[in-house]
Tab-separated table of C-alpha atoms and ligand atoms in Angstrom:
chain	number	residue	atom	x	y	z
A	1312	UNK	CA	126.905	96.091	137.558
A	1313	UNK	CA	126.952	99.585	135.995
A	1314	UNK	CA	123.975	100.685	133.986
A	1315	UNK	CA	124.004	97.672	131.795
A	1316	UNK	CA	120.648	96.110	130.943
A	1317	UNK	CA	120.018	93.024	133.012
A	1318	UNK	CA	118.922	90.380	130.542
A	1319	UNK	CA	119.443	89.638	126.864
A	1320	UNK	CA	117.201	86.920	125.517
A	1321	UNK	CA	118.744	85.344	122.435
A	1322	UNK	CA	116.385	83.323	120.246
A	1323	UNK	CA	117.552	81.475	117.125
A	1324	UNK	CA	114.704	80.507	114.853
A	1325	UNK	CA	114.021	78.800	111.593
A	1326	UNK	CA	110.456	78.882	110.297
A	1327	UNK	CA	108.660	79.515	113.568
A	1328	UNK	CA	106.261	82.316	112.574
A	1329	UNK	CA	103.301	80.710	114.328
A	1330	UNK	CA	105.045	80.605	117.704
A	1331	UNK	CA	106.689	84.016	117.723
A	1332	UNK	CA	103.820	86.296	118.853
A	1333	UNK	CA	102.924	84.011	121.755
A	1334	UNK	CA	106.569	83.591	122.745
A	1335	UNK	CA	107.127	87.336	122.640
A	1336	UNK	CA	104.064	88.082	124.754
A	1337	UNK	CA	105.071	85.469	127.315
A	1338	UNK	CA	108.623	86.804	127.648
A	1339	UNK	CA	107.312	90.352	128.027
A	1340	UNK	CA	104.929	89.235	130.746
A	1341	UNK	CA	107.746	87.605	132.714
A	1342	UNK	CA	110.021	90.629	132.279
A	1343	UNK	CA	107.299	93.038	133.411
A	1344	UNK	CA	106.371	90.959	136.473
A	1345	UNK	CA	110.012	90.924	137.596
A	1346	UNK	CA	110.926	94.458	136.505
A	1347	UNK	CA	113.885	93.280	134.462
A	1348	UNK	CA	115.514	95.662	132.013
A	1349	UNK	CA	115.934	93.544	128.935
A	1350	UNK	CA	116.367	93.109	125.225
A	1351	UNK	CA	115.118	90.322	122.981
A	1352	UNK	CA	117.283	89.342	120.033
A	1353	UNK	CA	115.675	87.206	117.361
A	1354	UNK	CA	118.026	85.610	114.864
A	1355	UNK	CA	116.111	84.598	111.789
A	1356	UNK	CA	118.155	81.736	110.375
A	1357	UNK	CA	117.018	81.940	106.761
A	1358	UNK	CA	113.333	81.237	107.429
A	1359	UNK	CA	111.181	80.816	104.355
A	1360	UNK	CA	107.915	81.582	106.158
A	1361	UNK	CA	106.664	84.865	107.623
A	1362	UNK	CA	109.031	84.848	110.627
A	1363	UNK	CA	110.955	87.955	109.550
A	1364	UNK	CA	107.774	89.942	108.925
A	1365	UNK	CA	106.619	89.057	112.441
A	1366	UNK	CA	109.965	90.163	113.913
A	1367	UNK	CA	109.875	93.444	111.990
A	1368	UNK	CA	106.410	94.059	113.265
A	1369	UNK	CA	107.401	93.394	116.889
A	1370	UNK	CA	110.531	95.550	116.570
A	1371	UNK	CA	108.561	98.464	115.191
A	1372	UNK	CA	106.320	98.475	118.274
A	1373	UNK	CA	108.911	97.641	120.941
A	1374	UNK	CA	112.433	99.060	121.082
A	1375	UNK	CA	113.581	96.117	123.223
A	1376	UNK	CA	113.225	93.831	120.219
A	1377	UNK	CA	116.159	93.390	117.864
A	1378	UNK	CA	116.353	91.186	114.803
A	1379	UNK	CA	119.179	89.677	112.784
A	1380	UNK	CA	118.277	88.167	109.457
A	1381	UNK	CA	120.491	85.596	107.766
A	1382	UNK	CA	120.321	85.513	104.009
A	1383	UNK	CA	120.065	81.745	104.102
A	1384	UNK	CA	119.805	78.909	106.608
A	1385	UNK	CA	123.162	78.429	108.345
A	1386	UNK	CA	122.140	76.435	111.406
A	1387	UNK	CA	121.517	76.969	115.079
A	1388	UNK	CA	125.184	77.454	116.058
A	1389	UNK	CA	125.888	80.335	113.663
A	1390	UNK	CA	122.599	81.922	114.768
A	1391	UNK	CA	123.631	81.722	118.420
A	1392	UNK	CA	127.081	83.043	117.570
A	1393	UNK	CA	125.646	86.203	116.005
A	1394	UNK	CA	123.134	86.606	118.821
A	1395	UNK	CA	125.939	86.337	121.369
A	1396	UNK	CA	127.964	88.947	119.536
A	1397	UNK	CA	125.055	91.372	119.636
A	1398	UNK	CA	123.986	90.745	123.237
A	1399	UNK	CA	124.445	93.645	125.684
A	1400	UNK	CA	122.879	92.343	128.878
A	1401	UNK	CA	124.537	91.275	132.084
A	1402	UNK	CA	123.013	87.824	131.775
A	1403	UNK	CA	122.323	86.212	128.432
A	1404	UNK	CA	119.486	83.707	128.169
A	1405	UNK	CA	119.103	81.507	125.117
A	1406	UNK	CA	115.877	79.748	124.320
A	1407	UNK	CA	114.273	77.943	121.412
A	1408	UNK	CA	111.556	79.741	119.520
A	1409	UNK	CA	109.138	76.834	119.389
A	1410	UNK	CA	107.544	77.400	122.839
A	1411	UNK	CA	109.025	74.141	124.136
A	1412	UNK	CA	111.103	76.163	126.605
A	1413	UNK	CA	109.257	78.208	129.179
A	1414	UNK	CA	110.120	81.884	129.773
A	1415	UNK	CA	108.886	81.407	133.346
A	1416	UNK	CA	112.296	79.892	134.112
A	1417	UNK	CA	114.102	83.152	133.369
A	1418	UNK	CA	113.960	84.801	136.821
A	1419	UNK	CA	115.443	81.774	138.587
A	1420	UNK	CA	118.150	81.341	135.922
A	1421	UNK	CA	119.022	85.016	136.299
A	1422	UNK	CA	119.226	84.628	140.059
A	1423	UNK	CA	121.518	81.609	139.810
A	1424	UNK	CA	123.970	83.557	137.655
A	1425	UNK	CA	123.917	86.817	139.580
A	1426	UNK	CA	123.564	85.534	143.136
A	1427	UNK	CA	124.906	81.988	143.222
A	1428	UNK	CA	127.887	82.885	141.063
A	1429	UNK	CA	127.444	80.428	138.220
A	1430	UNK	CA	129.072	81.221	134.862
A	1431	UNK	CA	126.618	79.077	132.992
A	1432	UNK	CA	123.375	77.390	133.982
A	1433	UNK	CA	121.956	74.796	131.655
A	1434	UNK	CA	118.330	73.763	131.620
A	1435	UNK	CA	117.548	70.111	132.203
A	1436	UNK	CA	114.408	68.792	130.540
A	1437	UNK	CA	113.936	66.037	133.103
A	1438	UNK	CA	110.507	65.232	131.794
A	1439	UNK	CA	110.671	65.592	128.051
A	1440	UNK	CA	107.827	65.808	125.615
A	1441	UNK	CA	109.621	64.492	122.576
A	1442	UNK	CA	109.309	61.172	120.720
A	1443	UNK	CA	111.322	58.178	122.022
A	1444	UNK	CA	113.457	58.215	118.881
A	1445	UNK	CA	114.849	61.471	120.263
A	1446	UNK	CA	115.008	60.838	123.986
A	1447	UNK	CA	116.835	57.484	124.025
A	1448	UNK	CA	119.798	58.453	121.804
A	1449	UNK	CA	119.961	61.701	123.765
A	1450	UNK	CA	120.585	59.797	127.015
A	1451	UNK	CA	123.535	58.007	125.414
A	1452	UNK	CA	124.809	61.215	123.941
A	1453	UNK	CA	124.750	63.008	127.283
A	1454	UNK	CA	126.489	60.156	129.080
A	1455	UNK	CA	129.351	60.303	126.586
A	1456	UNK	CA	129.528	64.072	126.672
A	1457	UNK	CA	129.705	64.019	130.486
A	1458	UNK	CA	132.646	61.624	130.387
A	1459	UNK	CA	134.609	63.321	127.627
A	1460	UNK	CA	134.049	66.886	128.785
A	1461	UNK	CA	134.675	66.215	132.449
A	1462	UNK	CA	131.502	68.050	133.473
A	1463	UNK	CA	129.892	65.289	135.550
A	1464	UNK	CA	126.874	67.250	136.768
A	1465	UNK	CA	125.149	68.012	133.444
A	1466	UNK	CA	122.307	65.817	132.223
A	1467	UNK	CA	121.257	67.774	129.194
A	1468	UNK	CA	124.080	69.406	127.233
A	1469	UNK	CA	121.921	70.314	124.273
A	1470	UNK	CA	119.074	72.009	126.148
A	1471	UNK	CA	118.133	75.162	124.248
A	1472	UNK	CA	117.330	77.012	127.455
A	1473	UNK	CA	120.515	78.233	129.099
A	1474	UNK	CA	121.756	81.259	130.984
A	1475	UNK	CA	125.227	82.753	130.780
A	1476	UNK	CA	127.245	85.451	132.408
A	1477	UNK	CA	127.916	87.827	129.523
A	1478	UNK	CA	131.714	87.243	129.577
A	1479	UNK	CA	131.098	83.610	128.710
A	1480	UNK	CA	129.263	84.266	125.467
A	1481	UNK	CA	131.775	86.904	124.406
A	1482	UNK	CA	134.646	84.466	124.832
A	1483	UNK	CA	133.459	81.302	123.173
A	1484	UNK	CA	133.084	80.579	119.519
A	1485	UNK	CA	130.029	78.507	118.653
A	1486	UNK	CA	130.497	77.279	115.100
A	1487	UNK	CA	129.410	74.363	112.900
A	1488	UNK	CA	127.054	72.321	115.089
A	1489	UNK	CA	128.855	73.011	118.332
A	1490	UNK	CA	125.748	74.375	120.069
A	1491	UNK	CA	125.406	70.838	121.447
A	1492	UNK	CA	128.574	71.325	123.439
A	1493	UNK	CA	128.432	74.900	124.669
A	1494	UNK	CA	129.091	73.901	128.305
A	1495	UNK	CA	132.233	72.106	127.134
A	1496	UNK	CA	133.312	75.126	125.066
A	1497	UNK	CA	132.766	77.307	128.127
A	1498	UNK	CA	134.745	74.966	130.326
A	1499	UNK	CA	137.625	74.906	127.839
A	1500	UNK	CA	137.613	78.698	127.910
A	1501	UNK	CA	138.029	78.596	131.682
A	1502	UNK	CA	134.449	79.111	132.852
A	1503	UNK	CA	134.019	76.138	135.104
A	1504	UNK	CA	131.221	77.149	137.439
A	1505	UNK	CA	128.609	75.286	135.470
A	1506	UNK	CA	125.243	74.525	136.992
A	1507	UNK	CA	121.987	72.941	136.055
A	1508	UNK	CA	118.348	73.691	136.645
A	1509	UNK	CA	115.437	71.356	136.020
A	1510	UNK	CA	113.112	73.117	133.597
A	1511	UNK	CA	109.613	72.506	132.324
A	1512	UNK	CA	109.345	71.280	128.807
A	1513	UNK	CA	106.345	71.167	126.518
A	1514	UNK	CA	105.452	69.341	123.370
A	1515	UNK	CA	105.949	71.339	120.203
A	1516	UNK	CA	102.799	73.306	119.530
A	1517	UNK	CA	103.403	74.441	115.947
A	1518	UNK	CA	105.538	73.150	113.120
A	1519	UNK	CA	107.973	70.270	113.557
A	1520	UNK	CA	111.504	69.620	114.768
A	1521	UNK	CA	114.377	70.932	112.658
A	1522	UNK	CA	116.749	68.273	113.928
A	1523	UNK	CA	115.520	64.919	112.667
A	1524	UNK	CA	117.435	61.989	111.267
A	1525	UNK	CA	120.178	59.771	112.579
A	1526	UNK	CA	123.264	61.337	111.089
A	1527	UNK	CA	123.124	64.094	113.668
A	1528	UNK	CA	124.363	61.536	116.207
A	1529	UNK	CA	127.269	60.508	114.053
A	1530	UNK	CA	128.128	64.166	113.500
A	1531	UNK	CA	127.556	64.889	117.166
A	1532	UNK	CA	130.120	62.290	118.196
A	1533	UNK	CA	132.627	63.455	115.618
A	1534	UNK	CA	132.249	67.003	116.934
A	1535	UNK	CA	132.829	65.753	120.454
A	1536	UNK	CA	135.993	63.981	119.299
A	1537	UNK	CA	137.349	67.096	117.615
A	1538	UNK	CA	136.604	69.210	120.670
A	1539	UNK	CA	138.349	66.732	122.912
A	1540	UNK	CA	141.314	66.566	120.604
A	1541	UNK	CA	141.504	70.330	120.102
A	1542	UNK	CA	141.378	70.897	123.812
A	1543	UNK	CA	143.977	68.244	124.615
A	1544	UNK	CA	146.455	68.663	121.787
A	1545	UNK	CA	145.278	71.566	119.633
A	1546	UNK	CA	148.131	73.793	120.721
A	1547	UNK	CA	150.752	71.052	120.777
A	1548	UNK	CA	150.072	68.474	118.052
A	1549	UNK	CA	153.671	67.269	118.134
A	1550	UNK	CA	153.144	65.965	121.652
A	1551	UNK	CA	150.747	63.307	120.503
A	1552	UNK	CA	151.800	62.591	116.911
A	1553	UNK	CA	155.503	62.963	117.548
A	1554	UNK	CA	155.299	60.702	120.563
A	1555	UNK	CA	153.343	57.944	118.784
A	1556	UNK	CA	155.545	58.303	115.691
A	1557	UNK	CA	158.738	57.977	117.675
A	1558	UNK	CA	157.516	54.898	119.528
A	1559	UNK	CA	156.460	53.210	116.296
A	1560	UNK	CA	159.692	54.057	114.575
A	1561	UNK	CA	161.617	52.659	117.509
A	1562	UNK	CA	159.674	49.370	117.463
A	1563	UNK	CA	160.295	49.154	113.716
A	1564	UNK	CA	163.973	49.799	114.224
A	1565	UNK	CA	164.305	47.057	116.820
A	1566	UNK	CA	162.461	44.678	114.504
A	1567	UNK	CA	164.839	45.374	111.638
A	1568	UNK	CA	167.785	44.765	113.963
A	1569	UNK	CA	166.313	41.369	114.785
A	1570	UNK	CA	165.924	40.558	111.075
A	1571	UNK	CA	169.470	41.699	110.323
A	1572	UNK	CA	170.806	39.798	113.345
A	1573	UNK	CA	169.184	36.528	112.266
A	1574	UNK	CA	170.558	36.917	108.758
A	1575	UNK	CA	174.106	37.776	109.900
A	1576	UNK	CA	174.325	35.020	112.480
A	1577	UNK	CA	173.214	32.527	109.824
A	1578	UNK	CA	175.925	33.773	107.454
A	1579	UNK	CA	178.595	33.616	110.134
A	1580	UNK	CA	177.677	30.107	111.183
A	1581	UNK	CA	177.613	28.984	107.502
A	1582	UNK	CA	174.051	27.679	107.706
A	1583	UNK	CA	171.804	28.514	104.716
A	1584	UNK	CA	170.578	32.082	105.484
A	1585	UNK	CA	166.792	32.622	105.289
A	1586	UNK	CA	165.427	35.420	103.088
A	1587	UNK	CA	164.712	38.549	105.134
A	1588	UNK	CA	161.197	38.538	103.660
A	1589	UNK	CA	160.571	35.184	105.335
A	1590	UNK	CA	160.679	36.771	108.761
A	1591	UNK	CA	157.505	38.324	110.209
A	1592	UNK	CA	159.732	40.937	111.843
A	1593	UNK	CA	160.562	42.267	108.421
A	1594	UNK	CA	156.938	43.219	107.800
A	1595	UNK	CA	156.467	44.575	111.289
A	1596	UNK	CA	159.515	46.740	110.811
A	1597	UNK	CA	158.384	47.915	107.383
A	1598	UNK	CA	154.942	49.020	108.577
A	1599	UNK	CA	156.125	50.507	111.832
A	1600	UNK	CA	158.851	52.602	110.293
A	1601	UNK	CA	156.599	53.933	107.536
A	1602	UNK	CA	153.728	54.667	109.933
A	1603	UNK	CA	156.109	56.162	112.452
A	1604	UNK	CA	157.560	58.564	109.907
A	1605	UNK	CA	154.050	59.512	108.731
A	1606	UNK	CA	152.839	60.224	112.239
A	1607	UNK	CA	155.931	62.218	113.044
A	1608	UNK	CA	155.423	64.278	109.905
A	1609	UNK	CA	151.737	64.805	110.756
A	1610	UNK	CA	152.814	66.148	114.132
A	1611	UNK	CA	155.396	68.393	112.589
A	1612	UNK	CA	152.950	69.759	110.022
A	1613	UNK	CA	150.359	70.257	112.758
A	1614	UNK	CA	152.942	72.181	114.762
A	1615	UNK	CA	153.774	74.399	111.783
A	1616	UNK	CA	150.079	75.085	111.181
A	1617	UNK	CA	149.327	75.900	114.794
A	1618	UNK	CA	152.380	78.165	114.919
A	1619	UNK	CA	150.971	80.133	111.990
A	1620	UNK	CA	147.299	80.117	112.953
A	1621	UNK	CA	145.689	83.407	113.847
A	1622	UNK	CA	144.352	82.088	117.143
A	1623	UNK	CA	147.644	80.715	118.462
A	1624	UNK	CA	147.961	83.339	121.166
A	1625	UNK	CA	144.323	83.624	122.150
A	1626	UNK	CA	144.480	83.002	125.850
A	1627	UNK	CA	141.622	83.720	128.211
A	1628	UNK	CA	142.676	86.615	130.402
A	1629	UNK	CA	140.226	87.205	133.170
A	1630	UNK	CA	141.644	90.414	134.628
A	1631	UNK	CA	144.526	92.806	134.304
A	1632	UNK	CA	145.465	95.542	136.715
B	3152	UDP	N1	116.859	76.400	114.561
B	3152	UDP	C1	117.605	77.353	113.868
B	3152	UDP	N2	118.260	76.984	112.731
B	3152	UDP	C2	118.215	75.697	112.243
B	3152	UDP	C3	117.484	74.734	112.969
B	3152	UDP	C4	116.815	75.119	114.123
B	3152	UDP	O1	117.667	78.512	114.273
B	3152	UDP	O2	118.829	75.428	111.219
B	3152	UDP	C5	116.126	76.791	115.781
B	3152	UDP	C6	114.659	76.386	115.781
B	3152	UDP	O3	113.867	77.312	115.071
B	3152	UDP	C7	114.358	76.374	117.247
B	3152	UDP	C8	115.651	75.866	117.860
B	3152	UDP	O4	116.670	76.092	116.877
B	3152	UDP	O5	114.090	77.683	117.744
B	3152	UDP	C9	115.574	74.409	118.239
B	3152	UDP	O6	115.099	73.649	117.139
B	3152	UDP	P1	114.031	72.478	117.290
B	3152	UDP	O7	112.946	72.883	118.202
B	3152	UDP	O8	113.622	72.053	115.918
B	3152	UDP	O9	114.897	71.333	117.961
B	3152	UDP	P2	114.386	70.234	118.994
B	3152	UDP	O10	113.655	70.947	120.091
B	3152	UDP	O11	113.483	69.331	118.233
B	3152	UDP	O12	115.650	69.585	119.449
B	3153	MG	MG1	112.188	72.233	119.948
């Protein structure tokens, strides 16, 4: 491709000042050995340690180094988003700053994108050096993500080490905590040549993990649900809510006919007519008709919102001639 630089390395970091010099030196070594033109973009996600001073120091000595400094800690996804926006290279590589991901993987990742034609290649930490409390839930998480996203060949969605064709990162929006699902975001945007490479992983050398605790799994699953829903019905909410609402309303309507029928036939045959509230169908009808109307309205409101949303006509156009 033209005279574009070959590789942008995008590194989100939060309090990793001890790792940065070593990481930088290692990346430079790999780039020099392979003669890659490159840039390194550090996104300082509101670190409270010396990380920014280290980045400033590196940038002053090396024009390949760029830094973005957040005023406060926003999270890994916003950091990646801003790194992606700034990236200029033909291939964009993301990696964690904690030295758990090895820069030695870069040449092969680059080759897979440029020569094998992948849009995205995700690292796979087959042998992980993390505590069991992390690795076991992660297995479950990946199994679910594989099913829901329809990307059956990925074992490690959340691996920090990934390579992208530059179009991919310019056309996806990583927000909230969606960095866990970037392959799914890419697939939804139409980039479906998604590959995987087994990568070396190391135990954390300095500092400790920024993603502890259990609630990240709850949030992770909720995010997966919203992605699935957005992708399936985001542009046509009426199709799901309107459909369910109509069915429910119909069931409720039939039930009320049954209740009315029982009452009328009792009156006509001069037997003592039961109260409508004695019949279970009365309650079924009541709930169904109310729920049905609510669902229908939710669909209608959703439709109005999506019709007015700024992104309603954002379609992925690959080429125009
Ligand atoms: N990170 C970040 N912002 C945050 C949390 C983490 O930029 O709010 C960075 C962190 O500095 C590291 C990467 O995201 O470079 C992965 O974090 P970590 O190593 O703690 O995650 P783990 O490897 O334990 O999953
Ligand atoms: Mg880590």
